[in-house]
Tab-separated table of N, CA and C in Angstrom:
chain	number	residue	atom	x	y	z
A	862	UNK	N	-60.837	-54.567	30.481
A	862	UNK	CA	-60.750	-53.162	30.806
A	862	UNK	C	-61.224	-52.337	29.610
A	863	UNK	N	-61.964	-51.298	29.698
A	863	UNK	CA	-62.536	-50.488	28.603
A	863	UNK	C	-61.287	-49.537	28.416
A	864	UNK	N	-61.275	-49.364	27.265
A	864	UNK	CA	-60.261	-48.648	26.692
A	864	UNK	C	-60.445	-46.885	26.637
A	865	UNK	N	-59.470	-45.828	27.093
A	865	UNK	CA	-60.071	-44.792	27.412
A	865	UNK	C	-59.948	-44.230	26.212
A	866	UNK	N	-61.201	-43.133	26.326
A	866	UNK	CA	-61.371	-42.217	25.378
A	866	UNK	C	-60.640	-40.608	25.565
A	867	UNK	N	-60.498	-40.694	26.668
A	867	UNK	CA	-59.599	-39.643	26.959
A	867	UNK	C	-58.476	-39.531	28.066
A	868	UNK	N	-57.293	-38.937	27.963
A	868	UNK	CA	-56.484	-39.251	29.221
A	868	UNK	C	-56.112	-37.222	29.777
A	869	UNK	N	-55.995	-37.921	30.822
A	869	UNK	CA	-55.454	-36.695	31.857
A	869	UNK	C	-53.984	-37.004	32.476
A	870	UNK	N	-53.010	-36.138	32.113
A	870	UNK	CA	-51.902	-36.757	32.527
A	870	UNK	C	-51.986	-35.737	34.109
A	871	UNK	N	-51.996	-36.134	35.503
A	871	UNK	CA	-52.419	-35.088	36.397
A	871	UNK	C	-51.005	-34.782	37.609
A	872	UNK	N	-50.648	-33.804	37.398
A	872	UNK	CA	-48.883	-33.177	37.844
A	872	UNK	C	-49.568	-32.701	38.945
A	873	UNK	N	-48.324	-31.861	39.762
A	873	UNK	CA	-48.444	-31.386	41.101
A	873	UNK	C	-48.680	-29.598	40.699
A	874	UNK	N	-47.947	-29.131	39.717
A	874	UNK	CA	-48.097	-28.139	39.273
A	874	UNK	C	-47.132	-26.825	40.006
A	875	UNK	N	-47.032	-26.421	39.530
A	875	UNK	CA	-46.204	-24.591	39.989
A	875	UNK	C	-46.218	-23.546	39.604
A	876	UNK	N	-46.443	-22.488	40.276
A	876	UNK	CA	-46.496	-21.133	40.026
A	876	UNK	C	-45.324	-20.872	38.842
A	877	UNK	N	-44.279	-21.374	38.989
A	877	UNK	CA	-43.431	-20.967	37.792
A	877	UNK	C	-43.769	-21.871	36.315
A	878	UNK	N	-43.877	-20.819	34.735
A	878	UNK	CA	-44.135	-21.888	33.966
A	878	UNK	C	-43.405	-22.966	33.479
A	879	UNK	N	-42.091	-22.414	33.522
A	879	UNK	CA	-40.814	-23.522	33.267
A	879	UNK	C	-41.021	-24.872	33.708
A	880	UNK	N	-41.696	-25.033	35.023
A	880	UNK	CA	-41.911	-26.590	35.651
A	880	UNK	C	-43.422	-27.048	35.227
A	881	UNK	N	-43.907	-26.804	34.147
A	881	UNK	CA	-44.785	-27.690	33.390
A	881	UNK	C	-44.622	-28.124	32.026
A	882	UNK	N	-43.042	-27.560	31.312
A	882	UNK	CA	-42.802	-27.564	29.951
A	882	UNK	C	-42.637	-29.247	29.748
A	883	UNK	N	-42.216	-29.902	31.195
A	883	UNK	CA	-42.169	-31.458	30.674
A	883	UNK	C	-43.153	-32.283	30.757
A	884	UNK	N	-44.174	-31.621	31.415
A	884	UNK	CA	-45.608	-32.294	31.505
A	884	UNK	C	-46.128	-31.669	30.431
A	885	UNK	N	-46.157	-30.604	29.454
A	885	UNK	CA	-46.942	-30.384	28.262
A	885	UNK	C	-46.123	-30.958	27.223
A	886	UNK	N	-45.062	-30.856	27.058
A	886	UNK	CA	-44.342	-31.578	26.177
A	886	UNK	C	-44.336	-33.104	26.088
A	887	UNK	N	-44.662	-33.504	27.339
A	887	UNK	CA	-45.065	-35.236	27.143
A	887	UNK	C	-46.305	-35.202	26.712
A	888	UNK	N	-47.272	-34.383	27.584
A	888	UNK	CA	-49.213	-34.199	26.746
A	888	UNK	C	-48.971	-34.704	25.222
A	889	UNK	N	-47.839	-33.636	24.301
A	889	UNK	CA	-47.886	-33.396	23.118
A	889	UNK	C	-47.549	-34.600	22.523
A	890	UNK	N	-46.364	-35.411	23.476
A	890	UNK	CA	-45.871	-36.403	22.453
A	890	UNK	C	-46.828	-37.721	22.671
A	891	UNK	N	-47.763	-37.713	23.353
A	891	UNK	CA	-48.740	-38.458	24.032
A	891	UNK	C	-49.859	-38.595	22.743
A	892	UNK	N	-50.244	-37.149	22.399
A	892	UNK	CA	-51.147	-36.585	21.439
A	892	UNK	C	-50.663	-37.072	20.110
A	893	UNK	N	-49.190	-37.105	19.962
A	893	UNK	CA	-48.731	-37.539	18.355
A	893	UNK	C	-49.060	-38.409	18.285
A	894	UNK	N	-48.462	-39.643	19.216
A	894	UNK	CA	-48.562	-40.882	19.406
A	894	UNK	C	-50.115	-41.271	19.325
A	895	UNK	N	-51.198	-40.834	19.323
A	895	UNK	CA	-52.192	-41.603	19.973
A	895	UNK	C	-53.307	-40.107	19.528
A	896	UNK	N	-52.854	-39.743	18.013
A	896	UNK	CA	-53.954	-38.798	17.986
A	896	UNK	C	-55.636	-38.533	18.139
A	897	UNK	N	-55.738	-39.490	17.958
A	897	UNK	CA	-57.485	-39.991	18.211
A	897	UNK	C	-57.990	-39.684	20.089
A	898	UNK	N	-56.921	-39.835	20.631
A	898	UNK	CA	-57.454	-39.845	21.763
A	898	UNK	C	-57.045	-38.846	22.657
A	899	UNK	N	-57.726	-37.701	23.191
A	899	UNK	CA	-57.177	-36.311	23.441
A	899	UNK	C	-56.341	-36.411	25.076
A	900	UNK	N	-55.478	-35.583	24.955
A	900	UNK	CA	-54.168	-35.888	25.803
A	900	UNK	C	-54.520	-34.320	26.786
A	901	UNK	N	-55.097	-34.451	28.049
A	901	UNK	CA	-54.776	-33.305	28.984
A	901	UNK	C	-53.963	-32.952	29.979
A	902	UNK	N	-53.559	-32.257	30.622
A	902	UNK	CA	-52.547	-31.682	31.445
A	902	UNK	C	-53.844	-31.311	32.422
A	903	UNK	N	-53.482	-31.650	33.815
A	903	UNK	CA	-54.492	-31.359	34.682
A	903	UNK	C	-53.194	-30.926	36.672
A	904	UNK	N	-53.138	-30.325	36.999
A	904	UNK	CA	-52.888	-29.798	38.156
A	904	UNK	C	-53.449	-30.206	39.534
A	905	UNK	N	-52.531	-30.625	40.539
A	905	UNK	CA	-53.358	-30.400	41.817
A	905	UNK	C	-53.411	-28.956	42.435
A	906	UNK	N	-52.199	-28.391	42.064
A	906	UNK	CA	-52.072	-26.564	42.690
A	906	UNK	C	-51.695	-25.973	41.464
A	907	UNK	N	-51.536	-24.385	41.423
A	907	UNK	CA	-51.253	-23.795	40.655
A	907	UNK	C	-51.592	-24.251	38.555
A	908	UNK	N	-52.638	-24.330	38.592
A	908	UNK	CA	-52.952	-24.633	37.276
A	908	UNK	C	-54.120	-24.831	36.950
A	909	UNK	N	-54.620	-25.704	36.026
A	909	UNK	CA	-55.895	-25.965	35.433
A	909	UNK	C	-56.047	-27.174	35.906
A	910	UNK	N	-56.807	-27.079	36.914
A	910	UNK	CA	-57.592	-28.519	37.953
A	910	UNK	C	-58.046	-29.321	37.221
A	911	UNK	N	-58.143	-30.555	37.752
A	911	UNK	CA	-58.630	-31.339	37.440
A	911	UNK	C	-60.119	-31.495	37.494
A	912	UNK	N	-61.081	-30.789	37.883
A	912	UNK	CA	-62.562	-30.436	38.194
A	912	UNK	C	-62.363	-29.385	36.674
A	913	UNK	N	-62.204	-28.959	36.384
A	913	UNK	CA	-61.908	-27.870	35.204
A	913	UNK	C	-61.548	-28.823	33.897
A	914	UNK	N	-60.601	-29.537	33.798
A	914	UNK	CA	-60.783	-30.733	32.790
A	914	UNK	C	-61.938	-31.984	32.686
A	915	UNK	N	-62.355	-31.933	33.748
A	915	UNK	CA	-63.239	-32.666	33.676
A	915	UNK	C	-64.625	-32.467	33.429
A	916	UNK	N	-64.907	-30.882	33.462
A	916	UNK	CA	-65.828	-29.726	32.836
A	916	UNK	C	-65.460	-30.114	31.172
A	917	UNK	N	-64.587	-30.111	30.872
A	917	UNK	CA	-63.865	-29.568	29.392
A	917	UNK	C	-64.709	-31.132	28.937
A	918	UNK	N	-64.218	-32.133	29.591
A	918	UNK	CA	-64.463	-33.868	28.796
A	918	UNK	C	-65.878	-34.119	28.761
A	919	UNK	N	-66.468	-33.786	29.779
A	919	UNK	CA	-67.899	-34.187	29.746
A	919	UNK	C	-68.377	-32.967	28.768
A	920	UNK	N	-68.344	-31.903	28.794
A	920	UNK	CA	-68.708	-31.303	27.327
A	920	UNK	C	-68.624	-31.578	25.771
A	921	UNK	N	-67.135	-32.200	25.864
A	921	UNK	CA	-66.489	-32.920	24.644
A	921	UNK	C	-67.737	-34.155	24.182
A	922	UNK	N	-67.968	-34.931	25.467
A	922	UNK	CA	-68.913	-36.064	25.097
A	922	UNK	C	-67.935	-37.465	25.503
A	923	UNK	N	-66.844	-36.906	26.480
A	923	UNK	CA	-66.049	-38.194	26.724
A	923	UNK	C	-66.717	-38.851	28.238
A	924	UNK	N	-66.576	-40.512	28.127
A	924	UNK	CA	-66.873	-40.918	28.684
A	924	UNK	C	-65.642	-42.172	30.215
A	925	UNK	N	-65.007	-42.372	29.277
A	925	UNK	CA	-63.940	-42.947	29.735
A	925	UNK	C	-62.309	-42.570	30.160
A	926	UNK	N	-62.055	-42.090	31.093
A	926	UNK	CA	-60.947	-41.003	31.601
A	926	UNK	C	-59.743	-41.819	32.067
A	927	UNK	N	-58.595	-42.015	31.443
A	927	UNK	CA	-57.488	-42.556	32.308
A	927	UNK	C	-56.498	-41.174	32.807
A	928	UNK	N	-56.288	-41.686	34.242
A	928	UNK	CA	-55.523	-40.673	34.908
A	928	UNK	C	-54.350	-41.010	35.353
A	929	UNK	N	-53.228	-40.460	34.641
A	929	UNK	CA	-51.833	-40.905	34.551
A	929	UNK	C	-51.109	-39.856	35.836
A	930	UNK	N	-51.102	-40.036	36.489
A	930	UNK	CA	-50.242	-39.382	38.080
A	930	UNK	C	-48.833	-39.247	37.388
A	931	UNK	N	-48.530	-38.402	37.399
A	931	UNK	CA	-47.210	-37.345	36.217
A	931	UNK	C	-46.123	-36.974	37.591
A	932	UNK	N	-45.710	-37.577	38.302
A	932	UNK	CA	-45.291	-37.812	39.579
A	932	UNK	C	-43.540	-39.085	39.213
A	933	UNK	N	-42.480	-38.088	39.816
A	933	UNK	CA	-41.222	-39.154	39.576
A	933	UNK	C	-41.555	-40.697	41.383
A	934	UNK	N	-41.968	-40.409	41.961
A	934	UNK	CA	-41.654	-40.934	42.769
A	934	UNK	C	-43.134	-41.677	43.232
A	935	UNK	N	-43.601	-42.974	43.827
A	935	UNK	CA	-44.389	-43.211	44.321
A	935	UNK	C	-44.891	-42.809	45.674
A	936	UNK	N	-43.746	-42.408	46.530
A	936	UNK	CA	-43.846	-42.022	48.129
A	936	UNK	C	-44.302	-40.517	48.121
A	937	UNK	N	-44.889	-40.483	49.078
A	937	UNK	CA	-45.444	-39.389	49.624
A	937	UNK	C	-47.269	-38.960	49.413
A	938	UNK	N	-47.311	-37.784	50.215
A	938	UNK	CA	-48.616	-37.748	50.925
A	938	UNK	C	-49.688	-37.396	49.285
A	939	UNK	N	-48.688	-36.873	48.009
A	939	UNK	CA	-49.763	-36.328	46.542
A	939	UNK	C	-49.891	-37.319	45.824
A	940	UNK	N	-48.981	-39.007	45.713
A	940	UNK	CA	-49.441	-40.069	45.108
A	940	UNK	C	-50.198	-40.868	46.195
A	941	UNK	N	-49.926	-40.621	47.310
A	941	UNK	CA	-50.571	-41.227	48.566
A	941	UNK	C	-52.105	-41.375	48.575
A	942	UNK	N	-52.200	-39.785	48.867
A	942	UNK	CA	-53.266	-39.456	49.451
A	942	UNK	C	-54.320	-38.414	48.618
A	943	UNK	N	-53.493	-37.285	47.934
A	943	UNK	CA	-53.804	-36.525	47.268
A	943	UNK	C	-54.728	-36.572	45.810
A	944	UNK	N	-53.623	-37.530	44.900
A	944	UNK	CA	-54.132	-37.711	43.997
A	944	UNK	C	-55.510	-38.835	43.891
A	945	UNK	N	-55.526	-39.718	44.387
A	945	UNK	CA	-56.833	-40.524	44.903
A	945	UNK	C	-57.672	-39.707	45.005
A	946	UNK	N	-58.003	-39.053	46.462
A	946	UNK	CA	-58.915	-37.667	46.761
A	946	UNK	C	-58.921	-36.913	45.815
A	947	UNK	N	-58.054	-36.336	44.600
A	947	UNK	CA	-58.663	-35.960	43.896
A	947	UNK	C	-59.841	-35.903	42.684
A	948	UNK	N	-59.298	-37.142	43.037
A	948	UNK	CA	-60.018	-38.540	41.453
A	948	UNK	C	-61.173	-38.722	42.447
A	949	UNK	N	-61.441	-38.799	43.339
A	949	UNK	CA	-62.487	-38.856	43.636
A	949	UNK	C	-63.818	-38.137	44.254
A	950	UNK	N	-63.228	-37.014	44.413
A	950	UNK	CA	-63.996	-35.796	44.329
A	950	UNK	C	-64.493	-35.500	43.454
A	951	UNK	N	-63.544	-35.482	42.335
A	951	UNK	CA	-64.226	-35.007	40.673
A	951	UNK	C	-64.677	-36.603	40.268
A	952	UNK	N	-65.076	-37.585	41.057
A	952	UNK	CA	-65.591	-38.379	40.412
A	952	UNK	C	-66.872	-38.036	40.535
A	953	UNK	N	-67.329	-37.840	41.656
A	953	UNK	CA	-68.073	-37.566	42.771
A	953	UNK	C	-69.198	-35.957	41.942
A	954	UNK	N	-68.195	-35.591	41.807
A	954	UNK	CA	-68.889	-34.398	40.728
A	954	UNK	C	-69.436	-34.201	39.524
A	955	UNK	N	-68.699	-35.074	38.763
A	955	UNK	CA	-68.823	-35.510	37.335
A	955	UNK	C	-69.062	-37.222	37.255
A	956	UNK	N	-70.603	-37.566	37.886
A	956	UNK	CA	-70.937	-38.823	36.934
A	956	UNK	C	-70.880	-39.231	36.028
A	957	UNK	N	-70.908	-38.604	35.109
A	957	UNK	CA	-71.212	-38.713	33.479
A	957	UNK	C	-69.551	-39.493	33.194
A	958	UNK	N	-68.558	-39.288	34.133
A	958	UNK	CA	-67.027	-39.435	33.600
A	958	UNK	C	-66.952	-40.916	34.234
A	959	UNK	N	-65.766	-41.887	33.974
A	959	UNK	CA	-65.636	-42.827	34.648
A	959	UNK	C	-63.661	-42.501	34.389
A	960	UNK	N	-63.737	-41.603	35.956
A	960	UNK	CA	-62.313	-41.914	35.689
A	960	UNK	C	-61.285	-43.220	36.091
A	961	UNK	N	-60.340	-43.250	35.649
A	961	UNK	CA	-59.447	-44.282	36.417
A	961	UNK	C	-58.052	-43.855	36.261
A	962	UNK	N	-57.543	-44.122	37.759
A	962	UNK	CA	-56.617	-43.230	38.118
A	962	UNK	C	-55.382	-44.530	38.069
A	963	UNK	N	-54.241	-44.337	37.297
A	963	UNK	CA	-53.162	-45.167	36.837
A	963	UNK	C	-52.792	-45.455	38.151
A	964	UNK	N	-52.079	-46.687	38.345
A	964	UNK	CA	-51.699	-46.945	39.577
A	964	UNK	C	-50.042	-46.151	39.446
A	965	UNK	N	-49.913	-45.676	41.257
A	965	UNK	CA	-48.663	-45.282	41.584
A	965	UNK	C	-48.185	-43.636	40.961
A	966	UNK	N	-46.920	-43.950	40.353
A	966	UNK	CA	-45.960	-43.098	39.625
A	966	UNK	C	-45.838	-43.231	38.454
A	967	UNK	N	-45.566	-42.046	37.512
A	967	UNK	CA	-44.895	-42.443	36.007
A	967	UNK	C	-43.357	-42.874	36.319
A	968	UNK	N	-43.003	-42.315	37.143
A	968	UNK	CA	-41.317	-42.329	37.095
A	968	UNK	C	-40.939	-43.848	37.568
A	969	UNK	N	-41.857	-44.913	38.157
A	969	UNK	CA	-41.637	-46.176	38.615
A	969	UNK	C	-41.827	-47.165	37.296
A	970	UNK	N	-42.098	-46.497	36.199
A	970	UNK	CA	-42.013	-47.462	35.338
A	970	UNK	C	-40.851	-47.894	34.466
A	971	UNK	N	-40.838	-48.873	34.110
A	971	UNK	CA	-39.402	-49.229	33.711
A	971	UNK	C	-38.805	-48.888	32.663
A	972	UNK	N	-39.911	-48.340	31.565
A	972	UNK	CA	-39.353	-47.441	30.377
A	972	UNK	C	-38.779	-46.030	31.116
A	973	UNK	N	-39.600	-45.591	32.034
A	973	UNK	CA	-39.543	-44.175	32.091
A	973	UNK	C	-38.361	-44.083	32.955
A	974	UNK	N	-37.431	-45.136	34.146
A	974	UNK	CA	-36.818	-45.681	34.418
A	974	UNK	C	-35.248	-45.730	33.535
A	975	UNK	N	-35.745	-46.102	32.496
A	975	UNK	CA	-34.625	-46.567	31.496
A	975	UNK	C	-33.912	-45.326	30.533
A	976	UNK	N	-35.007	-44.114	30.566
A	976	UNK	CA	-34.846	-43.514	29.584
A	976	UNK	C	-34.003	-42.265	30.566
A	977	UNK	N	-34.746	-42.030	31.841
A	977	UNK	CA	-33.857	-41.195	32.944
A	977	UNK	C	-32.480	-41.808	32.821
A	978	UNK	N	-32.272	-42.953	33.234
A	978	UNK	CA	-31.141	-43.400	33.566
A	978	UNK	C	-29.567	-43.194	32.047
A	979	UNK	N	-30.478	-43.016	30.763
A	979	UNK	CA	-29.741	-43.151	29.195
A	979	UNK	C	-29.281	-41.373	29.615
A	980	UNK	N	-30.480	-40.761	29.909
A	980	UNK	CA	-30.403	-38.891	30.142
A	980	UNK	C	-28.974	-38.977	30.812
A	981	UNK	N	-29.406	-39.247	31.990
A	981	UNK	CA	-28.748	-39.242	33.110
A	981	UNK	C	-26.510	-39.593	32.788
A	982	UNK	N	-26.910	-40.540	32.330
A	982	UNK	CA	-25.786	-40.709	31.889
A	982	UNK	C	-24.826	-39.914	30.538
A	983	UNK	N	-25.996	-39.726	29.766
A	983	UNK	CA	-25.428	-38.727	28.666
A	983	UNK	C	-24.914	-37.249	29.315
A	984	UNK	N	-25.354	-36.623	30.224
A	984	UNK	CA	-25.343	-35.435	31.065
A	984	UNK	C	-24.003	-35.266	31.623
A	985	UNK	N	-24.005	-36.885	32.492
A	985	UNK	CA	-22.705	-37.007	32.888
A	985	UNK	C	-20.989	-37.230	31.462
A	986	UNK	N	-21.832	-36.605	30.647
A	986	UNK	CA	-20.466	-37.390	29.215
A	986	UNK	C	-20.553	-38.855	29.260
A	987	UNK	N	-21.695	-39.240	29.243
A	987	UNK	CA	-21.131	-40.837	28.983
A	987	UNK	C	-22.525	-40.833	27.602
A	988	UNK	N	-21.362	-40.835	26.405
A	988	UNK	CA	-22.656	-41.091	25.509
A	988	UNK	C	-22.339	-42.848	24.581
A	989	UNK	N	-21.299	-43.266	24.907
A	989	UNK	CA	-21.349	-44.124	23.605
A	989	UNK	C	-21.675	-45.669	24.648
A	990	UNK	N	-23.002	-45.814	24.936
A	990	UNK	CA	-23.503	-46.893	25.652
A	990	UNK	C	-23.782	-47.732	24.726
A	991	UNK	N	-23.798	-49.249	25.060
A	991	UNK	CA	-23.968	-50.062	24.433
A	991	UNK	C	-25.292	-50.610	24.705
C-alpha cells in the first residue's frame, strides 16, 4: 500500500460550530502526531467539502489522499452510501488525486472504542480503573 501524503479526516458536518470542535481538534492532534503529513477536515453538509479540499491538495502538489470517515457508527445511509459517492465523485473530478477512503467508521475501532468507553466511565465518577 502507498503511504499517504495527505489525509482528509471527512465528518457529516453542522450548521452549528460547536459540533466540529472534535473533528478539528482530532485534525490537530493528527497534525502533532504526524507533522509532515497535512491533516484536513472535510464535510459532507454544512462546511468545507470535500471537492474544495481536494482543490486545496492538488494545488499543494499532493498526490496520495487517505480518507478517514470521522463517523461514530458504521450503519447507515452517510458511511453506507454517502461517503463512497463522495470519494468518488471527487475522484472522478480530481485525477491528479488518488484517494482512498478508510474502511467503515472511526468509532468501530478498538482504540477509539477503548478510549470512549475510559471517557465514558470517568463521566459516570468511575475514575480509579485498573
Amino acid at each position: 500500500m502507498t503511504v499517504a501524503d495527505a489525509i482528509v479526516l471527512l465528518a457529516h458536518g453542522s450548521p452549528d460550530p460547536d459540533w466540529m470542535l472534535p473533528v478539528e481538534r482530532c485534525a490537530a492532534l493528527m497534525q502533532a502526531r504526524a507533522p509532515s503529513i497535512p491533516v484536513h477536515v472535510a464535510t459532507l453538509e454544512q462546511g468545507r467539502g470535500l471537492d474544495e479540499v481536494a482543490a486545496t491538495l492538488v494545488t499543494a502538489g499532493h498526490h496520495e489522499v487517505a480518507v478517514v470517515p470521522f463517523f461514530l457508527s458504521p450503519g447507515g445511509r452517510h458511511v453506507k452510501r454517502d461517503l463512497p459517492a463522495a470519494v468518488a465523485a471527487t475522484q472522478a473530478a480530481f485525477p491528479a488525486l488518488r484517494l482512498r477512503l478508510g474502511p467503515g467508521a472511526i468509532g468501530m475501532d478498538p482504540d477509539v472504542l477503548a478510549a470512549l468507553a475510559t471517557a465514558g466511565l470517568r463521566r459516570a465518577g468511575i475514575d480509579d480503573l485498573p
